[in-house]
PDB file of C-alpha atoms in Angstrom:
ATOM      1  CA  UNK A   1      24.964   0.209 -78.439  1.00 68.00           C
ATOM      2  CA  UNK A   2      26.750  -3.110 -79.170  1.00 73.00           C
ATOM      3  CA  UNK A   3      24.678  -5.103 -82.150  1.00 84.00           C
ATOM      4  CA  UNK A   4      27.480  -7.500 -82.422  1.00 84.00           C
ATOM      5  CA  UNK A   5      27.238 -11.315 -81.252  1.00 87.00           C
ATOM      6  CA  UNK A   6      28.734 -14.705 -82.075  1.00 87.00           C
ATOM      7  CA  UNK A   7      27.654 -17.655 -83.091  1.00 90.00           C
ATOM      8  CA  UNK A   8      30.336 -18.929 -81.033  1.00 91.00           C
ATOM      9  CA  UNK A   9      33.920 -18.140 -79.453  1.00 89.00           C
ATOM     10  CA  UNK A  10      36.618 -17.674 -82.142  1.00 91.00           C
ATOM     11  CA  UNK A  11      38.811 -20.928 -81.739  1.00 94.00           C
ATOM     12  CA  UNK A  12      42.336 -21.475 -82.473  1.00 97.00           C
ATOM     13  CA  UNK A  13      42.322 -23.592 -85.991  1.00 98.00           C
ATOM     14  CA  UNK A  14      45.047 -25.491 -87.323  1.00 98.00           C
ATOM     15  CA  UNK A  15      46.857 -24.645 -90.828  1.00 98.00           C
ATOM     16  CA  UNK A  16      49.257 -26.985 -92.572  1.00 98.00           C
ATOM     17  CA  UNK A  17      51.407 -27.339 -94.857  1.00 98.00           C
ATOM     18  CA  UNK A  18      49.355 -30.452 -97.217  1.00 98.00           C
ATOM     19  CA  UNK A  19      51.982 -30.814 -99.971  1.00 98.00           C
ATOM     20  CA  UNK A  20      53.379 -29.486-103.628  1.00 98.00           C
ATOM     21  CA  UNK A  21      50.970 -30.072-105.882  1.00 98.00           C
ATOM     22  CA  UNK A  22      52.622 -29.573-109.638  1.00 98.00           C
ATOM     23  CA  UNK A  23      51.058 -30.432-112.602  1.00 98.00           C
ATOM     24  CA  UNK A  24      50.994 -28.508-115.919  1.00 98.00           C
ATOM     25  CA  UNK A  25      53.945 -25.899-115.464  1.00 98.00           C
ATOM     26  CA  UNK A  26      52.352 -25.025-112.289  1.00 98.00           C
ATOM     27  CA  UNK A  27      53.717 -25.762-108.830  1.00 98.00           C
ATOM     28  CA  UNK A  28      51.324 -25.332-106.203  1.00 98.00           C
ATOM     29  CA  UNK A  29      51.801 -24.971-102.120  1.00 98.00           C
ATOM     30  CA  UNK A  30      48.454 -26.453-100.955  1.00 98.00           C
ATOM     31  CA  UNK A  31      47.452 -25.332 -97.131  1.00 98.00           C
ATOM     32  CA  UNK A  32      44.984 -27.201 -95.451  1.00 98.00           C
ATOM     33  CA  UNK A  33      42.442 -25.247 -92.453  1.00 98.00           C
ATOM     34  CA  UNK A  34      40.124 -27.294 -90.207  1.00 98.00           C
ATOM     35  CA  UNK A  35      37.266 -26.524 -88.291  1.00 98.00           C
ATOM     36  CA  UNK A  36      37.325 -28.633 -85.401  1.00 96.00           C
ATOM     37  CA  UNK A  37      39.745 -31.811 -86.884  1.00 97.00           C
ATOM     38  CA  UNK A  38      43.037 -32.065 -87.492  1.00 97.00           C
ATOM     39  CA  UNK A  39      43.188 -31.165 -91.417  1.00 98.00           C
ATOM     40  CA  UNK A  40      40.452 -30.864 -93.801  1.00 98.00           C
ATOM     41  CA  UNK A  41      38.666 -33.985 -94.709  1.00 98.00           C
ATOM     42  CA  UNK A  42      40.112 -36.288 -97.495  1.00 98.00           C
ATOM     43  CA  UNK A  43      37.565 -35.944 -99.958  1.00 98.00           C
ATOM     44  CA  UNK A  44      37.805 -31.958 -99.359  1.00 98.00           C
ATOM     45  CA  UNK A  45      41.233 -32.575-100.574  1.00 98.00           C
ATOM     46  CA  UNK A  46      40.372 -34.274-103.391  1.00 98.00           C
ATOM     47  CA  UNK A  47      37.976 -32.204-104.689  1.00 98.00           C
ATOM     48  CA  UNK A  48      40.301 -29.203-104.251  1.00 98.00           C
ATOM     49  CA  UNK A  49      42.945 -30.759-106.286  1.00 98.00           C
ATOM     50  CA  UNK A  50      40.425 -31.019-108.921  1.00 98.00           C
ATOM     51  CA  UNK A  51      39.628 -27.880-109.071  1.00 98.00           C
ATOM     52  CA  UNK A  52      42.926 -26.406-109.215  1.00 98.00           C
ATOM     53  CA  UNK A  53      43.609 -28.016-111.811  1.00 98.00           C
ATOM     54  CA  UNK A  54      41.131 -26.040-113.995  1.00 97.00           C
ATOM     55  CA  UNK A  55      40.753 -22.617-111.985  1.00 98.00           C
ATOM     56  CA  UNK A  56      44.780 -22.397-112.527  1.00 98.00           C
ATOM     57  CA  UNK A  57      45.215 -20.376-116.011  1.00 98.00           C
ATOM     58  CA  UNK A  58      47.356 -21.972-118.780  1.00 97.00           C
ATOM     59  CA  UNK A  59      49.932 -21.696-119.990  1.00 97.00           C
ATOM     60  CA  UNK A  60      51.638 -21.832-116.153  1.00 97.00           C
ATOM     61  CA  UNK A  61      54.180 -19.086-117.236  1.00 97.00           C
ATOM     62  CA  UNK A  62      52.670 -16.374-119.486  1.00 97.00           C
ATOM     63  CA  UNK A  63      51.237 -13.063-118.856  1.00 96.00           C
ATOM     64  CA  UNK A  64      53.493 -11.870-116.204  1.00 97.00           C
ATOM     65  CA  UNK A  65      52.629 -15.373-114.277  1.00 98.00           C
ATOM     66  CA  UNK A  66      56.100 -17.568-112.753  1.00 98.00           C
ATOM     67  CA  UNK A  67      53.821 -20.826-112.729  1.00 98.00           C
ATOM     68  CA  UNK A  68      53.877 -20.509-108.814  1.00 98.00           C
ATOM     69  CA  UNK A  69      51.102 -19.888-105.644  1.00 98.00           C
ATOM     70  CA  UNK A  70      49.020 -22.076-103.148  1.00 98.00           C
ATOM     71  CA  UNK A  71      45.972 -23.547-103.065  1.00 98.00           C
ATOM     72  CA  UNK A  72      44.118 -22.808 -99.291  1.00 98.00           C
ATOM     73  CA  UNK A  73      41.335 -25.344 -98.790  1.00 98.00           C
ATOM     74  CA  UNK A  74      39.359 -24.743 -95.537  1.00 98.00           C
ATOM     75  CA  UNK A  75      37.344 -27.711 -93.739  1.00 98.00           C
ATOM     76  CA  UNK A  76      35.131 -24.980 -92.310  1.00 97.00           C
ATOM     77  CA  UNK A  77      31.857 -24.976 -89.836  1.00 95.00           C
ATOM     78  CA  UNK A  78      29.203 -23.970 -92.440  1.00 93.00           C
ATOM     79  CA  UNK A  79      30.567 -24.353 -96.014  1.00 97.00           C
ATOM     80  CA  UNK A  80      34.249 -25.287 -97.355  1.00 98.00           C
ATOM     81  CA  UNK A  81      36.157 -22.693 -98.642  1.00 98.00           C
ATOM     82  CA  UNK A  82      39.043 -23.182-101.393  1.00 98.00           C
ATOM     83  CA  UNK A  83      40.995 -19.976-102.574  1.00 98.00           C
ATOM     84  CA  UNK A  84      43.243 -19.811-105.459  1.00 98.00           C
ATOM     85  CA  UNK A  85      46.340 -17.573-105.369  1.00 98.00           C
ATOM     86  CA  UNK A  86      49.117 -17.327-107.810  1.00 98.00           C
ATOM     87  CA  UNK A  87      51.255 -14.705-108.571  1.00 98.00           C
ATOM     88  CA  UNK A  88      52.381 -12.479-111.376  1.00 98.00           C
ATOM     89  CA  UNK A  89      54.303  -9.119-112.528  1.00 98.00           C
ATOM     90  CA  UNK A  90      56.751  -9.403-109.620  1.00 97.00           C
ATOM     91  CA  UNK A  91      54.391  -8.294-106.730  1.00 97.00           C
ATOM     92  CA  UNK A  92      50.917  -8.839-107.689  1.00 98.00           C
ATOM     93  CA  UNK A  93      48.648 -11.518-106.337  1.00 98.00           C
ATOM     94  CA  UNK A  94      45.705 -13.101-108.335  1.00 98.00           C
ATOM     95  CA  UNK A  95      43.374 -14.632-105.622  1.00 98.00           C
ATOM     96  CA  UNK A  96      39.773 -16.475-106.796  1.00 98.00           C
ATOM     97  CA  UNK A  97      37.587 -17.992-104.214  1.00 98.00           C
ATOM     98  CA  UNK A  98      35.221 -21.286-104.502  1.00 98.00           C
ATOM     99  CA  UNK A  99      32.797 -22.588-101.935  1.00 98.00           C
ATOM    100  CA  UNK A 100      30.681 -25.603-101.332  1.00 98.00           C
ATOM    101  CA  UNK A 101      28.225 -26.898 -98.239  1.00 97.00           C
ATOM    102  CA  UNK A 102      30.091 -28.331 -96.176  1.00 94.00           C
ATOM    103  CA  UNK A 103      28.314 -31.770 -96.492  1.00 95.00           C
ATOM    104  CA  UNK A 104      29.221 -31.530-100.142  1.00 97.00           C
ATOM    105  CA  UNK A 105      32.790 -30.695-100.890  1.00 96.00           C
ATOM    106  CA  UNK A 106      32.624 -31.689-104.471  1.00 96.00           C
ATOM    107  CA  UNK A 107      29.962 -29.042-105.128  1.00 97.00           C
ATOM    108  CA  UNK A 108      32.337 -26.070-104.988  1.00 98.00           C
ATOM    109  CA  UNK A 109      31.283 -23.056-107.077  1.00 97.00           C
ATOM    110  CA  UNK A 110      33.067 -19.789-108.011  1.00 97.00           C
ATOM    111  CA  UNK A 111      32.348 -16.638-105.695  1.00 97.00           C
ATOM    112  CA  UNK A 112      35.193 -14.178-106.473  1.00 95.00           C
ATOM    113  CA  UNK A 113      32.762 -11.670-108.100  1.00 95.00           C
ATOM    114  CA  UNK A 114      30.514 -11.824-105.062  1.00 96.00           C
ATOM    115  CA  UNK A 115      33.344  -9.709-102.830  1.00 94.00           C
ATOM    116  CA  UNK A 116      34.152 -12.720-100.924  1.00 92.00           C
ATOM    117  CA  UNK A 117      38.113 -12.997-100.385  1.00 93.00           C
ATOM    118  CA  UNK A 118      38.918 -14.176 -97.402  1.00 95.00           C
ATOM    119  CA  UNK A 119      37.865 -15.028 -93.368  1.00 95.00           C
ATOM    120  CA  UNK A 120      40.811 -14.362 -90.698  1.00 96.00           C
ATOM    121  CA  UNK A 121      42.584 -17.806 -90.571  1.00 97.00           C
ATOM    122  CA  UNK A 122      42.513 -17.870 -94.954  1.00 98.00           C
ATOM    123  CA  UNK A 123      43.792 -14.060 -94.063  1.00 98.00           C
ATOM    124  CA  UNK A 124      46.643 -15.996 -92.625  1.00 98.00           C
ATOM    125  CA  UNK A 125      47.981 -18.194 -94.982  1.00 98.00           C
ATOM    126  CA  UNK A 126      47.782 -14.858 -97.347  1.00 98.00           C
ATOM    127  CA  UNK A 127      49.676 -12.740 -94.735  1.00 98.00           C
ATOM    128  CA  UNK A 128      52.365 -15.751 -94.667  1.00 98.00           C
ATOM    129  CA  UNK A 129      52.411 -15.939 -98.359  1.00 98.00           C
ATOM    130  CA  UNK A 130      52.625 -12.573 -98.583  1.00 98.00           C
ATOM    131  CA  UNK A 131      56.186 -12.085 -96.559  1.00 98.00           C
ATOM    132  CA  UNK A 132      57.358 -14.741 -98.046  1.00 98.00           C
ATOM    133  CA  UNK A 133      57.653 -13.801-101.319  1.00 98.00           C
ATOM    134  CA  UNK A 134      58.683 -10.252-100.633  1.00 98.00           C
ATOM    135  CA  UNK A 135      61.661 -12.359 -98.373  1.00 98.00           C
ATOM    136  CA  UNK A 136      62.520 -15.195-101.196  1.00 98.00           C
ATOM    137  CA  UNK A 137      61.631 -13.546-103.861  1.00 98.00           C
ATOM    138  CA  UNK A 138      61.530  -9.668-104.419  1.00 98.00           C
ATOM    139  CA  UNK A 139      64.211  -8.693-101.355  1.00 98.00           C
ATOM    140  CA  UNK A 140      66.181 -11.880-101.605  1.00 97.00           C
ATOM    141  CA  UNK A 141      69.928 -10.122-101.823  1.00 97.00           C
ATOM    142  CA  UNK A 142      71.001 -13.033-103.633  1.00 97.00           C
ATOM    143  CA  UNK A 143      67.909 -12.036-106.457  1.00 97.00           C
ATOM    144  CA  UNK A 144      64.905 -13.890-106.946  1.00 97.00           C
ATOM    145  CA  UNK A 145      64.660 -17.533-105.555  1.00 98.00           C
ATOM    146  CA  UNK A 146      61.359 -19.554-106.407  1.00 98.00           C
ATOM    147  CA  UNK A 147      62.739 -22.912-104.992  1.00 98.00           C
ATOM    148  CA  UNK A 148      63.431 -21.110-101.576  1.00 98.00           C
ATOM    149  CA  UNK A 149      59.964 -19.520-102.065  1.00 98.00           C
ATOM    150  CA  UNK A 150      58.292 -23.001-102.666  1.00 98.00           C
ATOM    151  CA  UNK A 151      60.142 -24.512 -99.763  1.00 98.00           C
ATOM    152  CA  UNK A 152      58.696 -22.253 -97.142  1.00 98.00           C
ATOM    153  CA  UNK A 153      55.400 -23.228 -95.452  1.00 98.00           C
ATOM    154  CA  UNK A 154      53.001 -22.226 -92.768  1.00 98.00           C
ATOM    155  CA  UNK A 155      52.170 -24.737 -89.862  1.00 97.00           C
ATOM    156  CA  UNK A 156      50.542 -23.833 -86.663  1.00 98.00           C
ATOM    157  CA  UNK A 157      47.452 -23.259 -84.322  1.00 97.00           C
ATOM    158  CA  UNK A 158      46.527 -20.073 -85.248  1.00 97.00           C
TER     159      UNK A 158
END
């Protein structure tokens, strides 16, 4: 017996490429996700930059870290989601996720230790990130190449 129904049909969303956010030590490739707009609302935006700016660790480059990830903030239906992701001892990921209602995007709050990581189109950006650092970074023949890393982003429907 099928128990299983939507809310709703599962919609193409679009993910961007926002910008390279760098402050710190730390340069950041920030993806936006919208539910049903273009990108994720300005404010949104704003209030993810914020937060990066504490939830990335300091010094940028210590403990196995290269001062390098991406910021995902996702304009969703029901609540905003932001993840953190940066990466450290060659092929490890550290990934921390925040949410907020989505009529307050300034009220984002830590859920990592809840289990939440990640819904299908924030699965995305992760499987993108993901290939491109094995590509740029740990399989580049030329050796390891954080510029070319940095360079590459994800834009699409998906």
């Amino acid at each position: 017996m099928n128990t299983f129904t939507m809310s709703e049909p599962c919609e193409l969303r679009p993910i961007r490429f926002m910008e390279l956010l760098e402050f710190d030590g730390w340069r950041i490739k920030v993806y936006g996700i919208a539910y049903g707009r273009e990108e994720p609302r300005s404010e949104l935006m704003a209030a993810a930059r914020v937060l990066a700016r504490r939830a990335f660790p300091r010094p940028a480059c210590e403990d196995g870290r290269y001062g390098v990830g991406y910021l995902g903030v996702h304009d969703g239906r029901g609540s905003n989601f932001v993840f953190t992701d940066w990466w450290a001892d060659e092929n490890e990921l550290h990934h921390h996720v925040f949410i907020s209602p989505s009529d307050d995007p300034e009220a984002l709050e830590e859920f990592t230790a809840t289990g939440v990581s990640a819904c299908i189109w924030d699965m995305k950006v992760m499987c993108f990130e993901r290939d491109t650092w094995v590509k740029k970074v740990l399989r580049n023949p030329d050796g390891p190449d954080l510029q070319a890393y940095l360079e590459t982003g994800l834009e699409g429907e998906y």
